[in-house]
mmCIF file of C-alpha atoms in Angstrom:
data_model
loop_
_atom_site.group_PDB
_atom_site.id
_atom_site.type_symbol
_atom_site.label_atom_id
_atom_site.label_comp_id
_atom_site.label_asym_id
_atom_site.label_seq_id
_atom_site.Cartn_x
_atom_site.Cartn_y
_atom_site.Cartn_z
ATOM 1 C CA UNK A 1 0.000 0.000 0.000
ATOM 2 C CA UNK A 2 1.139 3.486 -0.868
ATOM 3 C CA UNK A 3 2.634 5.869 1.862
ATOM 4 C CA UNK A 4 -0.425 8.084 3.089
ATOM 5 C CA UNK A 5 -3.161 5.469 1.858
ATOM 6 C CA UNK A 6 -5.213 3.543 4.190
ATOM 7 C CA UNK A 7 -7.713 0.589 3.838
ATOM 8 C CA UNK A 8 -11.202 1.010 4.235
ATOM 9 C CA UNK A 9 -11.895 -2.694 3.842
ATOM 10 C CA UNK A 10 -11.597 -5.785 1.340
ATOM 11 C CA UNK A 11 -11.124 -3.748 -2.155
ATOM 12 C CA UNK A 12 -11.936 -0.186 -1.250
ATOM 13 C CA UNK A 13 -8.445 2.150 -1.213
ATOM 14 C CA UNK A 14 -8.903 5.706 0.930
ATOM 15 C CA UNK A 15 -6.492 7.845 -1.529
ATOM 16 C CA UNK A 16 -5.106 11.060 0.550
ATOM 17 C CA UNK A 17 -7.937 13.742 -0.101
ATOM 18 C CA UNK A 18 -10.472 11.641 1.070
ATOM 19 C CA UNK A 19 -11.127 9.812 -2.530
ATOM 20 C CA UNK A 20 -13.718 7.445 -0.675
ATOM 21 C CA UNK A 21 -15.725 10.971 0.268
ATOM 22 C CA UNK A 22 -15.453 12.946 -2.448
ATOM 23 C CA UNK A 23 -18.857 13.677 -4.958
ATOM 24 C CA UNK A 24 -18.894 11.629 -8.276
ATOM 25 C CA UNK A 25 -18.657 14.938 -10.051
ATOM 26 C CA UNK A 26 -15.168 15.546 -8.401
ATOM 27 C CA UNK A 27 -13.964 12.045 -9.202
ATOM 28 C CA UNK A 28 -15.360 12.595 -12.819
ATOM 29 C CA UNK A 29 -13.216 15.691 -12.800
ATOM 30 C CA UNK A 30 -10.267 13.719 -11.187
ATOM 31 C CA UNK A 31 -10.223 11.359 -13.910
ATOM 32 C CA UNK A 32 -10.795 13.458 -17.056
ATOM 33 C CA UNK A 33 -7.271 14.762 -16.081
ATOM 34 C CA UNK A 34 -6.138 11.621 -16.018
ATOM 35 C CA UNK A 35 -6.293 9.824 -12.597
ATOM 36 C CA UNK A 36 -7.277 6.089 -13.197
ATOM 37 C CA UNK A 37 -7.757 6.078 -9.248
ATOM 38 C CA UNK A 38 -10.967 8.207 -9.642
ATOM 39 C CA UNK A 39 -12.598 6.002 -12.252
ATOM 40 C CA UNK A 40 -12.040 2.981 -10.085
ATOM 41 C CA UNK A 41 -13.977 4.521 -7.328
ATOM 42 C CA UNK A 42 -16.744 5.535 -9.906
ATOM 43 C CA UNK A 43 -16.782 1.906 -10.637
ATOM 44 C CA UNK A 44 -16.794 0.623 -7.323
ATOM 45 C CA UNK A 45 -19.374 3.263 -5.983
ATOM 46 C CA UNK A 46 -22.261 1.999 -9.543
ATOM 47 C CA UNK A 47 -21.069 -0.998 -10.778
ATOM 48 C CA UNK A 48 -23.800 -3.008 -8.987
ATOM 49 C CA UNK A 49 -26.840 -0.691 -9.762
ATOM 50 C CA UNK A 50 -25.428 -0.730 -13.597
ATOM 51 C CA UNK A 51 -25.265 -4.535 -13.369
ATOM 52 C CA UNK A 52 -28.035 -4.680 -12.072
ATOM 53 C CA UNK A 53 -30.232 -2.507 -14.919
ATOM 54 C CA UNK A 54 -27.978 -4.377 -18.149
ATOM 55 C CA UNK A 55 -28.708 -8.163 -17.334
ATOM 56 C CA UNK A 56 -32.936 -7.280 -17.778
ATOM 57 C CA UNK A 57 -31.374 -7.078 -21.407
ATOM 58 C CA UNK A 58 -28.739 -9.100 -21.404
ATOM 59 C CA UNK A 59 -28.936 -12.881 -22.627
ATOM 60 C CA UNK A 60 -26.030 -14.010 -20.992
ATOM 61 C CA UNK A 61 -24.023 -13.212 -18.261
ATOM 62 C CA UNK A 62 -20.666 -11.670 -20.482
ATOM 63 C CA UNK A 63 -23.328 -9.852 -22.294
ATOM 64 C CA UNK A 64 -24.205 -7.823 -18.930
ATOM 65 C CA UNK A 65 -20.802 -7.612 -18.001
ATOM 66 C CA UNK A 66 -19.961 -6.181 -21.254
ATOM 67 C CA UNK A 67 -23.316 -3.718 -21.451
ATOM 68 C CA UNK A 68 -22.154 -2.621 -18.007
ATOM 69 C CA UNK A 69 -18.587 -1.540 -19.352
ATOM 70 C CA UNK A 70 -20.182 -0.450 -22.490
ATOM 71 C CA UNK A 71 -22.185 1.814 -19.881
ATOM 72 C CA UNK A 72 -19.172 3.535 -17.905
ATOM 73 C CA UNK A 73 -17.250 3.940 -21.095
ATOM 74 C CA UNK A 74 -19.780 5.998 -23.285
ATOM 75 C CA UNK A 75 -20.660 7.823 -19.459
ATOM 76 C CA UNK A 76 -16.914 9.396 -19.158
ATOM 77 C CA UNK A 77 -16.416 9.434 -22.368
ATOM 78 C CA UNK A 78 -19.712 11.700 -23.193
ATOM 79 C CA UNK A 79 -19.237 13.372 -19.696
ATOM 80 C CA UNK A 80 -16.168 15.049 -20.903
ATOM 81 C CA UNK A 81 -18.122 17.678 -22.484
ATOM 82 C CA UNK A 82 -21.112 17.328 -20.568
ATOM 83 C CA UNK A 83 -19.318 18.886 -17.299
ATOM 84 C CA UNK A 84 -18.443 22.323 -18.099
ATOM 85 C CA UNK A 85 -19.709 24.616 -15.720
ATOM 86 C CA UNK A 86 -21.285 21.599 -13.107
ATOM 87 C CA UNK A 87 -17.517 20.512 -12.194
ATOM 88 C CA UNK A 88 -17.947 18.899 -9.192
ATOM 89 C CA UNK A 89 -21.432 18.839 -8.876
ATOM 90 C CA UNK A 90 -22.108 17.013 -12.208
ATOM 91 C CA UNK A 91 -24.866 14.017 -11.656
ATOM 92 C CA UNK A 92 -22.775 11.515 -12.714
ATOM 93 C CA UNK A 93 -24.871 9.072 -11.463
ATOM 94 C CA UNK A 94 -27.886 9.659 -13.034
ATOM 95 C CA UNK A 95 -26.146 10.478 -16.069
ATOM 96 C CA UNK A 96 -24.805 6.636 -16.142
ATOM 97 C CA UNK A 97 -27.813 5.115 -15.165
ATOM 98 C CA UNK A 98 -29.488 6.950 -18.073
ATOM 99 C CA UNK A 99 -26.865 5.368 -20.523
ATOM 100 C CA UNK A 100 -26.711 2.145 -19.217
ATOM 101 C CA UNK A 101 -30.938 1.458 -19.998
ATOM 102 C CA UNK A 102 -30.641 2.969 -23.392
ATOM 103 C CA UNK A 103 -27.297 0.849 -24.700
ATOM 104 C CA UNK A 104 -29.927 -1.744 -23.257
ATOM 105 C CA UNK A 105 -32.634 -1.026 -25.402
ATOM 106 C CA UNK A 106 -29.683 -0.996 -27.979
ATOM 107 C CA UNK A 107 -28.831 -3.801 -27.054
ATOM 108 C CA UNK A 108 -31.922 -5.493 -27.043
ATOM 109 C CA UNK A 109 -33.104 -4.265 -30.516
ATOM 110 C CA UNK A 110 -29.873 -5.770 -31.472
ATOM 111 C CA UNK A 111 -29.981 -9.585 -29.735
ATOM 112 C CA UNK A 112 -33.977 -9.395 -30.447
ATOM 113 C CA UNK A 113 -33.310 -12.301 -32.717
ATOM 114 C CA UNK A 114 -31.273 -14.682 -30.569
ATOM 115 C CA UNK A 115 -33.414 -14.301 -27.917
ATOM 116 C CA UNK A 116 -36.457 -15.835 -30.092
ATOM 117 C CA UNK A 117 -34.335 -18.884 -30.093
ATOM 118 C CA UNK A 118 -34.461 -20.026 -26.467
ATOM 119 C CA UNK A 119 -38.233 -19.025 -25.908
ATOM 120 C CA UNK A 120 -38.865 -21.364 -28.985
ATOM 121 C CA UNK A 121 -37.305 -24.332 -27.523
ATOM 122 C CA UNK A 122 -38.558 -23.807 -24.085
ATOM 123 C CA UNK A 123 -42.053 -23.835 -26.138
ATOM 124 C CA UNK A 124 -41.276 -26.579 -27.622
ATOM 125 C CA UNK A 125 -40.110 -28.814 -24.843
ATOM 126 C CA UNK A 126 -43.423 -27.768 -22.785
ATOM 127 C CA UNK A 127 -45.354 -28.338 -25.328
ATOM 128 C CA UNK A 128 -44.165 -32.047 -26.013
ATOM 129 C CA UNK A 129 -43.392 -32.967 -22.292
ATOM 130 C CA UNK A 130 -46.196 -34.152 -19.761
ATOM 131 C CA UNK A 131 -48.133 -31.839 -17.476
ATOM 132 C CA UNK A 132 -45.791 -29.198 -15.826
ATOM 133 C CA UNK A 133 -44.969 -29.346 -11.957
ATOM 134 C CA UNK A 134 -44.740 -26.482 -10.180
ATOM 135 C CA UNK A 135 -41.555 -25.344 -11.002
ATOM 136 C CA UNK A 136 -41.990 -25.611 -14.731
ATOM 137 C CA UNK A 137 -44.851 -23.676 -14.599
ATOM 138 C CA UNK A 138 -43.551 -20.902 -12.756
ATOM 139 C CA UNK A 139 -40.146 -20.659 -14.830
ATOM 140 C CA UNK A 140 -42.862 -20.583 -17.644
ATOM 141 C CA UNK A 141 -44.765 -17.736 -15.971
ATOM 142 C CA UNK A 142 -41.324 -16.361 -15.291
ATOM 143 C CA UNK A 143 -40.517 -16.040 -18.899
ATOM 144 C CA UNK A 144 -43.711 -14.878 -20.146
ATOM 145 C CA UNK A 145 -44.002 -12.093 -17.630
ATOM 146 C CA UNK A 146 -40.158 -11.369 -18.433
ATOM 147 C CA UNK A 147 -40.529 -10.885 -21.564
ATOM 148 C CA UNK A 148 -43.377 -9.009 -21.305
ATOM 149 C CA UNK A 149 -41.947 -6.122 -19.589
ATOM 150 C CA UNK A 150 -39.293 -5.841 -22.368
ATOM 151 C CA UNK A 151 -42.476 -5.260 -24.455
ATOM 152 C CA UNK A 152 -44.017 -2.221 -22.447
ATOM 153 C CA UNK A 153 -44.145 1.206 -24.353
ATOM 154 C CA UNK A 154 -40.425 2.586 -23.215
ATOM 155 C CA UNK A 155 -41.360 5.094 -20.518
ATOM 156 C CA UNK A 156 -43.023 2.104 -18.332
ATOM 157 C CA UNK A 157 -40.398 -0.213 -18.713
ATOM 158 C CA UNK A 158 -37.729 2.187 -17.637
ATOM 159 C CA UNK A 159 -39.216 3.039 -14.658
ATOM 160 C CA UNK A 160 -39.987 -0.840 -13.846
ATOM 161 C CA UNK A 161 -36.290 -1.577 -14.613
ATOM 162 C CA UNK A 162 -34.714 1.614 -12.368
ATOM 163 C CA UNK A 163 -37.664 0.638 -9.919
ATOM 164 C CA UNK A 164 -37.069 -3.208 -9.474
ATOM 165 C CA UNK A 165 -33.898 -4.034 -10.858
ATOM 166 C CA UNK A 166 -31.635 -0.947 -9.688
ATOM 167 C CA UNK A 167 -33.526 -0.576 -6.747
ATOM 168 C CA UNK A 168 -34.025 3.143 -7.077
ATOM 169 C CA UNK A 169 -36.281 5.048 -5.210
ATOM 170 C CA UNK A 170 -39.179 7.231 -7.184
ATOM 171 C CA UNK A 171 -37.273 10.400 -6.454
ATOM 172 C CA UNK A 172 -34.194 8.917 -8.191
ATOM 173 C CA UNK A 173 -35.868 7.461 -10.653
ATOM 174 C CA UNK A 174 -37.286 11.037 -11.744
ATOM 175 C CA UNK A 175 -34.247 12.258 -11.530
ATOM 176 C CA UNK A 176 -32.484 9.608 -13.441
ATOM 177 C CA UNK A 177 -35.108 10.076 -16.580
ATOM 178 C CA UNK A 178 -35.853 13.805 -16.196
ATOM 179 C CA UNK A 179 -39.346 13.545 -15.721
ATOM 180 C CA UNK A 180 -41.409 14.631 -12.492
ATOM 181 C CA UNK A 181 -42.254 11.962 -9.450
ATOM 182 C CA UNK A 182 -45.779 11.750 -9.646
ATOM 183 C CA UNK A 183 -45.174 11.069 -13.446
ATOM 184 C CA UNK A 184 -42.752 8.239 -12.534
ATOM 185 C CA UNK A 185 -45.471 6.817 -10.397
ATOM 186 C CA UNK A 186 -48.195 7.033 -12.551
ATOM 187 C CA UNK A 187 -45.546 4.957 -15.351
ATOM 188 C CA UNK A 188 -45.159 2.356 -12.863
ATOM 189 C CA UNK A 189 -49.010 1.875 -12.059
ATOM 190 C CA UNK A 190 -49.724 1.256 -15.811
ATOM 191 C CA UNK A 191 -46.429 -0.904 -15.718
ATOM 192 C CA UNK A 192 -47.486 -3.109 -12.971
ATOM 193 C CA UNK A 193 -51.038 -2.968 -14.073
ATOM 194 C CA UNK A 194 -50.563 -4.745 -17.639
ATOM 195 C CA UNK A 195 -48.453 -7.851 -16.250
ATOM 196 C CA UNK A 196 -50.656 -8.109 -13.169
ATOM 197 C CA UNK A 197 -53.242 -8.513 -16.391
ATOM 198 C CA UNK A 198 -50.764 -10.683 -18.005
ATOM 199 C CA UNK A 199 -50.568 -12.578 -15.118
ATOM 200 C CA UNK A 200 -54.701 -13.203 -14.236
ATOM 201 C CA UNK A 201 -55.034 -14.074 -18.401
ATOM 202 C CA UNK A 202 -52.344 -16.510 -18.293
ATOM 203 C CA UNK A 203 -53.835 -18.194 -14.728
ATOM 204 C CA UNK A 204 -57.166 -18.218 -16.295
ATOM 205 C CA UNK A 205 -55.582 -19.848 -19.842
ATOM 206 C CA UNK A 206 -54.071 -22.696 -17.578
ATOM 207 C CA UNK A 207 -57.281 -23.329 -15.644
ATOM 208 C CA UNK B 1 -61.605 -11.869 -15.578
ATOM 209 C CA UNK B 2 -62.860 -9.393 -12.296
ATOM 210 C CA UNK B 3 -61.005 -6.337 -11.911
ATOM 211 C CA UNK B 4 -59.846 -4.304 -8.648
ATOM 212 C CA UNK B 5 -62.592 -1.937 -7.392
ATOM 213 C CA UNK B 6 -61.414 1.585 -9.730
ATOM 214 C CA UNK B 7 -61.137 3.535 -6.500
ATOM 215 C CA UNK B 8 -58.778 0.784 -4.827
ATOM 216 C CA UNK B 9 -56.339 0.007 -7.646
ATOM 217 C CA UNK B 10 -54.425 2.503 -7.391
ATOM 218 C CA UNK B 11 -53.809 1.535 -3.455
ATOM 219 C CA UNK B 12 -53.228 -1.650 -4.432
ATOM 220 C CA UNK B 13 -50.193 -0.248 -7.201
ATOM 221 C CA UNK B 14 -49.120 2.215 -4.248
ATOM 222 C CA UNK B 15 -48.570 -0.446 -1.642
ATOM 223 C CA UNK B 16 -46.765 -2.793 -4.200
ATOM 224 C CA UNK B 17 -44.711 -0.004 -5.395
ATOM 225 C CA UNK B 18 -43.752 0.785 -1.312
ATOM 226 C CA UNK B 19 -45.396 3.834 -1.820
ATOM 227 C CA UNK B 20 -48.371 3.603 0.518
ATOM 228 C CA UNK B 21 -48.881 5.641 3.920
ATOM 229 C CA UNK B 22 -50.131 4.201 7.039
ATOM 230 C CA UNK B 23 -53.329 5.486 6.428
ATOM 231 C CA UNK B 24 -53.292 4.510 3.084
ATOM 232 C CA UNK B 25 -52.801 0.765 4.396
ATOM 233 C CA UNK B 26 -55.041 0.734 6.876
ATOM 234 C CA UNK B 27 -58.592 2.123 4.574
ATOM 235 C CA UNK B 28 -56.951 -0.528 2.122
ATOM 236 C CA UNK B 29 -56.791 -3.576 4.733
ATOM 237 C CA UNK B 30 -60.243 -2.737 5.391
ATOM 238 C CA UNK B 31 -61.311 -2.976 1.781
ATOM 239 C CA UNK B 32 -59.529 -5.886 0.850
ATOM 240 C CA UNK B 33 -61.353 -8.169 4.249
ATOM 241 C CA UNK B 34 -64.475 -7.560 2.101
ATOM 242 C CA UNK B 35 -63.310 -7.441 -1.268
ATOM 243 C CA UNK B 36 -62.620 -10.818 -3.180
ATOM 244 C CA UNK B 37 -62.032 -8.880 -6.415
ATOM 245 C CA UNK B 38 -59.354 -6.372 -4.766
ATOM 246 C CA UNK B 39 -57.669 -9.595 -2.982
ATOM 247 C CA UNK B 40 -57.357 -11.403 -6.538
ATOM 248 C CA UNK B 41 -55.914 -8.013 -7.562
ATOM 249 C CA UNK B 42 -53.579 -7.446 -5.023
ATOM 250 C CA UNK B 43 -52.351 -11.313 -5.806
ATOM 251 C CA UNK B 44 -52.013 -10.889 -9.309
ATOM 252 C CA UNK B 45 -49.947 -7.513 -8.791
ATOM 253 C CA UNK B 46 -47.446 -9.176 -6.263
ATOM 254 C CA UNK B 47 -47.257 -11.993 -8.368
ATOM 255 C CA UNK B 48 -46.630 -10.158 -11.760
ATOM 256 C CA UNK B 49 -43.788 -8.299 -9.706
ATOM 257 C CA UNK B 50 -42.263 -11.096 -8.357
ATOM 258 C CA UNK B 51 -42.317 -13.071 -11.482
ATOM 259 C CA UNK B 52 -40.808 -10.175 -13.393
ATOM 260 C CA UNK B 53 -37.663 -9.629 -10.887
ATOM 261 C CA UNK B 54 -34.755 -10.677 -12.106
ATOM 262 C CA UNK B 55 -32.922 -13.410 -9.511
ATOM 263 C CA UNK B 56 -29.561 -12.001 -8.129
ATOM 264 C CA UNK B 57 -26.735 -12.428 -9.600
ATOM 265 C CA UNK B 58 -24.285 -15.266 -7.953
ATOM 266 C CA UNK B 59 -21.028 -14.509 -6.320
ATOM 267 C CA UNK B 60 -19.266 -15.511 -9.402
ATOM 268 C CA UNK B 61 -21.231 -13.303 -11.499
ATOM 269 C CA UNK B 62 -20.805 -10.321 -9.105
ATOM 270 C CA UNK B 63 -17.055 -10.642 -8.656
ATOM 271 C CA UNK B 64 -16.658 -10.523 -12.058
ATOM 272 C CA UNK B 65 -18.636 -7.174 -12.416
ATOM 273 C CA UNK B 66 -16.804 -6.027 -9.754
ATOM 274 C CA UNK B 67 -13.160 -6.505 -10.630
ATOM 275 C CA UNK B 68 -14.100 -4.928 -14.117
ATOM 276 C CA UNK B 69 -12.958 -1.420 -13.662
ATOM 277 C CA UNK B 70 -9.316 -2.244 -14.830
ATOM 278 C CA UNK B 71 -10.604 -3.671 -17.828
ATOM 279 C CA UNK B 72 -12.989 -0.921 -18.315
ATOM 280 C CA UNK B 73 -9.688 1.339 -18.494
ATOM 281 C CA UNK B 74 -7.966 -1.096 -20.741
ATOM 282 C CA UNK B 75 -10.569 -0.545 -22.715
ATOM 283 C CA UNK B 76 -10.826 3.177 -22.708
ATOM 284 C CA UNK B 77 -7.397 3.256 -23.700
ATOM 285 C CA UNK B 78 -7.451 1.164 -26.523
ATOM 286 C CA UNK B 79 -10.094 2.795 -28.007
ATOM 287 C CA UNK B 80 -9.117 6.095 -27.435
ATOM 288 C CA UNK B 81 -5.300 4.899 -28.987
ATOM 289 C CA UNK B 82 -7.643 3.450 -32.286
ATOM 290 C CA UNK B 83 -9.549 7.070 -32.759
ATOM 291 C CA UNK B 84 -6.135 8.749 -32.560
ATOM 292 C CA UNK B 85 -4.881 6.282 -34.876
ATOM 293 C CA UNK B 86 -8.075 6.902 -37.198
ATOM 294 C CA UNK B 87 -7.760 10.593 -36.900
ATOM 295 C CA UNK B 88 -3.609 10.346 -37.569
ATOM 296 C CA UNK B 89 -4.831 8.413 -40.997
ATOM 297 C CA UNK B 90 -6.781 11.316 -41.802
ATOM 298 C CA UNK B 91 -4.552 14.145 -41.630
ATOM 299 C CA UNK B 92 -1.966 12.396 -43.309
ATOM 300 C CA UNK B 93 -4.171 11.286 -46.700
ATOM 301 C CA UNK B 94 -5.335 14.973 -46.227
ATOM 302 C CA UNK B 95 -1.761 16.304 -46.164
ATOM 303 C CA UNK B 96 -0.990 13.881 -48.915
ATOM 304 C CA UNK B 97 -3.784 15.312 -51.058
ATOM 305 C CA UNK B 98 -3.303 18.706 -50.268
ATOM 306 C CA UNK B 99 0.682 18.158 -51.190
ATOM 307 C CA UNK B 100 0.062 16.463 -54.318
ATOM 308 C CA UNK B 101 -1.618 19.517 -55.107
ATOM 309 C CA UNK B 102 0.069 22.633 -53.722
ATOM 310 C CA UNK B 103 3.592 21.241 -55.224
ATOM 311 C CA UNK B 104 2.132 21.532 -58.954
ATOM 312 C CA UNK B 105 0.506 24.605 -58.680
ATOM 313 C CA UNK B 106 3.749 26.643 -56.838
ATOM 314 C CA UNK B 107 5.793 24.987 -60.047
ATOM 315 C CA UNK B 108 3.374 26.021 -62.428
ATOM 316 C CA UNK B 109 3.150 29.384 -60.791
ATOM 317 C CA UNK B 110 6.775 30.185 -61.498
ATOM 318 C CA UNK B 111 5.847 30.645 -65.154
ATOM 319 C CA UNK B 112 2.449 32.727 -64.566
ATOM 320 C CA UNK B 113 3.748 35.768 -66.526
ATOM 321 C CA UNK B 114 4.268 33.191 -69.847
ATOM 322 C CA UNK B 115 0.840 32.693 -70.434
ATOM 323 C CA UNK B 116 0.136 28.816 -71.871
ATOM 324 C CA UNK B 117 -1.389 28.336 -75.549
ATOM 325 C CA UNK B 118 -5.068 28.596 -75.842
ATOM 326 C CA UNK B 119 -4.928 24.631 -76.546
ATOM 327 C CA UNK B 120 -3.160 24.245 -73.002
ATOM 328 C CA UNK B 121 -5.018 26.963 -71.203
ATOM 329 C CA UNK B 122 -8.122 24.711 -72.380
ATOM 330 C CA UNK B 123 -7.137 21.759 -70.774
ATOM 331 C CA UNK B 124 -5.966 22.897 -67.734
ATOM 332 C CA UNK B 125 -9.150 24.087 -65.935
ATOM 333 C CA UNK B 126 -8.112 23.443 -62.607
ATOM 334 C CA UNK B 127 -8.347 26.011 -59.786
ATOM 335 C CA UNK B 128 -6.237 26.132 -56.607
ATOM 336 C CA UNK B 129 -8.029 24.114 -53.645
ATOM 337 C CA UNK B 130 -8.894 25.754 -50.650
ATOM 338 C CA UNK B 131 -6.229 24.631 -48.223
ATOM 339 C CA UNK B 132 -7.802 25.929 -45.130
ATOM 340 C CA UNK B 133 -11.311 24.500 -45.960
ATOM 341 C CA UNK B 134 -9.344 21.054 -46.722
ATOM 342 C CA UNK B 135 -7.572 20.942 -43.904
ATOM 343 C CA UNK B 136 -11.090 22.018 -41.477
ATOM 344 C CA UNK B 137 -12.258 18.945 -43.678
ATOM 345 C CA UNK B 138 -9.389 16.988 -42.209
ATOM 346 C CA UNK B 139 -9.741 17.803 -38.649
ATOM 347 C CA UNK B 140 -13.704 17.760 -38.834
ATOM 348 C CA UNK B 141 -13.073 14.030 -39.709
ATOM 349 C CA UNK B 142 -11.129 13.029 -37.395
ATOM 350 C CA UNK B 143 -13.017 11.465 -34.338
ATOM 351 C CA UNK B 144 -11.377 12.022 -31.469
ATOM 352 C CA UNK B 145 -11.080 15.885 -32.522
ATOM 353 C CA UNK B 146 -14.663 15.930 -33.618
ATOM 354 C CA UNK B 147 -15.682 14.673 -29.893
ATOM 355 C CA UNK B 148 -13.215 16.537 -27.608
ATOM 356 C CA UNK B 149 -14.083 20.078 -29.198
ATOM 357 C CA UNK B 150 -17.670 19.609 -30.944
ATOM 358 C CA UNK B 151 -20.754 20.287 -28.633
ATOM 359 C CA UNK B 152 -22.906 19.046 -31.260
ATOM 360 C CA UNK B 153 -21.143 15.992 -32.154
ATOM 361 C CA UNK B 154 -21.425 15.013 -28.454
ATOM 362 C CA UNK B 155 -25.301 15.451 -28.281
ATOM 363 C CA UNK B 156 -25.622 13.956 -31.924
ATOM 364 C CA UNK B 157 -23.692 10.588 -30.178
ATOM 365 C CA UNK B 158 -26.109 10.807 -27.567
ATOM 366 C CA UNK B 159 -28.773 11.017 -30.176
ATOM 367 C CA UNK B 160 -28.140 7.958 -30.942
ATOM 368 C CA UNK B 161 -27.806 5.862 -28.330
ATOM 369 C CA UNK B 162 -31.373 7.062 -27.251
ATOM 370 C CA UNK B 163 -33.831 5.139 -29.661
ATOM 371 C CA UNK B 164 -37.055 3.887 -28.861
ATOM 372 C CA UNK B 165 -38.241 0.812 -29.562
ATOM 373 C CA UNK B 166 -41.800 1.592 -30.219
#
């Protein structure tokens, strides 16, 4: 370890200046002039929440991996111009999140495809095998529901995704997509509303 | 197919989106002891939601993510090192061009007062290129110059990336 660094626990470095502390904007900054440091405490602080919004479009786990990279990449990379005036107080955060859920509709458009292919054979399979158990039918109800929300017009399924797979709050998620609270709500009623219909119309198909 | 009492759905979307207030929970609770249609709501909601989270990702999966950032970099670099590259390519076939050019013209221009036969002068309708607007061409080319200086270039990228699908 580095004279005048400390350790903050397993994988986290405390950089003189109090790195650990310091706004995303400010580590933004840090890095645009070239400290690698400052990007590996962006990483560390949104990884997870990026991770977490790429594999709902992701078909394999190296393809979230990769979306999530994808993600940070274009975020610096577009942030360099994007800072001016905000320096430190640039919402990096939001700014990322933003990225990562439309290189996942990229994405998605993309790999829309491939990912006929497994629904197919899990079709298939279902169709020919005798009557599901429990867990067949739910992986089926998984599926359906799944891909059901990667069907729902583009302002509901973003606030879904930020909602249930990033774990944001309503007040973040606003902030993430520019649009007010209430509104954010509202997209998340109709959301939750079609696949709870989903869900009674496929019950009442299997009864 | 029974729907949710109108006046009680939108509790019922509030409470599964965390959103509902104690008071909110409590006129609901009383609702749904008498409501069979608002229960099979409520059921349907919780199970749509469940169904469409996502499991966690294992330990593998998250170390992965999570030791990432140095390839991240390695990444940045590399293609930052090919737009510089691209951009290099550029400027030099523009230099090349604009070269080829100048060199005739500053040898022909040595013998401006002689001026050529009428059956040269005819086929020799060339006109000296704009060196400043080729080499703007050049530079407006090149990507990494185009992003680091353009505003527009930067929101035209973002442009992009921001597609709907419907």
């Amino acid at each position: 370890m580095a004279e005048g660094e400390s350790s903050a626990g397993p994988g986290l470095r405390v950089l003189p200046g109090g790195r650990a502390s310091g706004t995303d904007g400010g580590l933004l900054g840090d890095f645009l002039a070239g400290d690698d440091a400052a990007f590996e405490e962006l990483w560390r602080r949104h990884h997870a929440t990026v991770h977490a919004l790429t594999r709902r479009y992701a078909r394999t786990p190296e393809d979230a991996r990769d979306l999530t990279q994808r993600a940070f990449l274009r975020a610096v990379g577009a942030a360099r111009r994007a800072v001016g005036g905000a320096g430190a107080g640039f919402p990096f955060r939001p700014w990322l999140l933003r990225i990562a859920a439309n290189l996942g509709k990229n994405h998605l458009r993309d790999e829309a495809r491939w990912r006929r292919a497994p629904v197919q054979e899990i079709d298939q399979a279902a169709d020919g095998a005798a009557p599901a158990d429990e867990l067949l039918l739910r992986r089926e109800r998984e599926r359906r529901v799944r891909e059901a929300v990667l069907l729902l017009p583009r302002r509901q399924r973003e606030v879904l995704t930020l909602r249930i797979d990033a774990g944001l709050s309503f007040a973040e998620v606003a902030r993430t997509l520019g649009i007010e609270e209430g509104n954010a709500r509202v997209h998340f009623h109709h959301a939750a509303r079609r696949l709870a219909d989903l869900v009674r119309a496929t019950g009442e198909d299997e009864t | 197919m029974n729907r949710p009492c109108p006046g009680f759905e939108p509790l019922l979307l509030d409470r599964a989106a965390g959103l509902l207030d104690p008071v909110g929970e409590a006129r609901l609770d009383r609702h749904l002891a008498a409501c069979p249609a608002c229960r099979a709501g409520a059921d349907a909601i919780a199970l749509a939601l469940s169904l469409a989270a996502l499991p966690p990702p294992s330990a593998a999966e998250r170390a992965a993510v999570g030791q990432g950032a140095r390839q991240a970099l390695h990444r940045l670099r590399a293609d930052g090192r090919r737009r510089r590259l691209a951009g290099g390519v550029l400027i030099a076939v523009a230099a090349s061009a604009a070269f080829a050019v100048a060199v005739p013209w500053v040898l022909l221009s040595r013998h401006a007062p002689v001026a050529p036969p009428a059956a040269v002068a005819g086929t020799t309708g060339w006109t000296l290129p704009d060196l400043d607007a080729a080499w703007a061409a050049a530079a407006a080319a090149d990507p990494e110059s185009s992003l680091e200086d353009d505003p527009e270039m930067l929101f035209a990228e973002l442009q992009e990336i921001d597609f709907d699908l419907e």
